[in-house]
């Protein structure tokens, strides 16, 4: 989740995920270390109806991440008609694990 309100509470969490992109997003350069070399690939699976943020905010964050390190692999999958808590619920465990395994494969 990369909503503006969430960034206030979880800025340090974001910095470990996105590197310097979180620094500019969260307003503090001390939150993230400089990204050097090849960043690990990252996969974001988000419900289109997420109650905390929007697809547009996630896409904006991905653009910032790639601006910091253009070779960074960042994959985004948006699940239609699904909210944040639905995607985290046990009824979606199989779906989420299948998507992650497929991405890793």
Short mmCIF file of C-alpha atoms in Angstrom, two decimals:
data_model
loop_
_atom_site.label_atom_id
_atom_site.label_comp_id
_atom_site.label_asym_id
_atom_site.label_seq_id
_atom_site.Cartn_x
_atom_site.Cartn_y
_atom_site.Cartn_z
CA UNK A 1 0.00 0.00 0.00
CA UNK A 2 1.49 3.32 -1.02
CA UNK A 3 -1.22 5.81 -0.03
CA UNK A 4 -0.12 9.22 1.23
CA UNK A 5 -1.53 8.65 4.71
CA UNK A 6 0.07 5.21 4.93
CA UNK A 7 3.43 6.67 3.92
CA UNK A 8 3.47 8.74 7.10
CA UNK A 9 3.16 5.69 9.30
CA UNK A 10 5.14 3.25 7.22
CA UNK A 11 7.84 5.36 5.56
CA UNK A 12 10.61 3.17 6.93
CA UNK A 13 8.84 0.07 5.62
CA UNK A 14 8.55 1.64 2.19
CA UNK A 15 12.21 2.65 2.12
CA UNK A 16 13.29 -0.97 2.38
CA UNK A 17 10.98 -1.83 -0.51
CA UNK A 18 11.58 1.01 -2.92
CA UNK A 19 14.96 2.51 -2.09
CA UNK A 20 15.39 6.23 -2.79
CA UNK A 21 11.97 6.51 -4.34
CA UNK A 22 10.58 6.28 -0.81
CA UNK A 23 12.89 9.06 0.33
CA UNK A 24 11.40 11.58 -2.05
CA UNK A 25 7.90 10.21 -1.56
CA UNK A 26 8.08 10.25 2.23
CA UNK A 27 10.08 13.47 2.39
CA UNK A 28 13.21 12.19 4.14
CA UNK A 29 16.46 11.25 2.43
CA UNK A 30 17.63 9.42 5.57
CA UNK A 31 14.94 6.75 5.18
CA UNK A 32 16.55 4.97 2.26
CA UNK A 33 20.08 4.06 1.27
CA UNK A 34 21.36 4.80 -2.22
CA UNK A 35 20.42 2.02 -4.64
CA UNK A 36 23.58 0.73 -6.21
CA UNK A 37 24.05 -1.89 -8.87
CA UNK A 38 21.27 -4.26 -9.68
CA UNK A 39 18.24 -4.08 -7.42
CA UNK A 40 16.38 -7.29 -6.65
CA UNK A 41 13.24 -7.87 -8.71
CA UNK A 42 9.98 -6.88 -7.06
CA UNK A 43 6.41 -8.03 -7.59
CA UNK A 44 3.34 -6.09 -6.49
CA UNK A 45 -0.03 -7.81 -6.48
CA UNK A 46 -2.82 -5.34 -5.75
CA UNK A 47 -6.58 -5.38 -5.77
CA UNK A 48 -8.09 -2.78 -8.09
CA UNK A 49 -10.49 -1.77 -5.31
CA UNK A 50 -7.81 -1.37 -2.62
CA UNK A 51 -9.24 0.67 0.24
CA UNK A 52 -5.91 2.30 1.19
CA UNK A 53 -4.43 3.49 -2.07
CA UNK A 54 -5.08 3.59 -5.78
CA UNK A 55 -3.66 1.86 -8.80
CA UNK A 56 -2.46 5.29 -9.94
CA UNK A 57 -0.45 5.76 -6.73
CA UNK A 58 1.19 2.37 -7.13
CA UNK A 59 2.02 3.12 -10.76
CA UNK A 60 3.51 6.46 -9.70
CA UNK A 61 5.67 4.73 -7.11
CA UNK A 62 6.88 2.22 -9.71
CA UNK A 63 7.88 5.08 -12.01
CA UNK A 64 9.86 6.64 -9.16
CA UNK A 65 11.51 3.31 -8.37
CA UNK A 66 12.60 2.90 -11.97
CA UNK A 67 13.85 6.49 -12.09
CA UNK A 68 16.23 5.66 -9.23
CA UNK A 69 17.44 2.51 -10.96
CA UNK A 70 16.32 2.08 -14.60
CA UNK A 71 17.45 -1.55 -14.72
CA UNK A 72 15.22 -2.48 -11.77
CA UNK A 73 12.65 -5.16 -12.58
CA UNK A 74 9.30 -4.24 -11.10
CA UNK A 75 6.22 -6.24 -12.03
CA UNK A 76 2.71 -5.14 -11.13
CA UNK A 77 -0.46 -7.18 -11.35
CA UNK A 78 -3.82 -5.62 -10.61
CA UNK A 79 -6.65 -7.98 -9.63
CA UNK A 80 -9.98 -6.63 -10.92
CA UNK A 81 -12.91 -6.09 -8.51
CA UNK A 82 -10.87 -7.06 -5.42
CA UNK A 83 -10.11 -4.96 -2.34
CA UNK A 84 -7.11 -4.91 -0.03
CA UNK A 85 -8.60 -7.12 2.66
CA UNK A 86 -10.16 -9.53 0.18
CA UNK A 87 -6.73 -10.17 -1.34
CA UNK A 88 -5.32 -10.82 2.14
CA UNK A 89 -8.16 -13.12 3.15
CA UNK A 90 -7.84 -16.91 3.30
CA UNK A 91 -10.18 -17.23 0.32
CA UNK A 92 -7.45 -15.68 -1.86
CA UNK A 93 -4.47 -17.56 -0.35
CA UNK A 94 -4.34 -20.08 -3.16
CA UNK A 95 -4.66 -17.41 -5.84
CA UNK A 96 -1.95 -15.23 -4.31
CA UNK A 97 0.45 -18.12 -3.81
CA UNK A 98 -0.15 -19.33 -7.38
CA UNK A 99 0.59 -15.84 -8.73
CA UNK A 100 3.80 -15.54 -6.73
CA UNK A 101 5.00 -19.01 -7.70
CA UNK A 102 4.26 -18.23 -11.36
CA UNK A 103 6.18 -14.93 -11.07
CA UNK A 104 9.14 -16.67 -9.46
CA UNK A 105 9.16 -19.41 -12.10
#
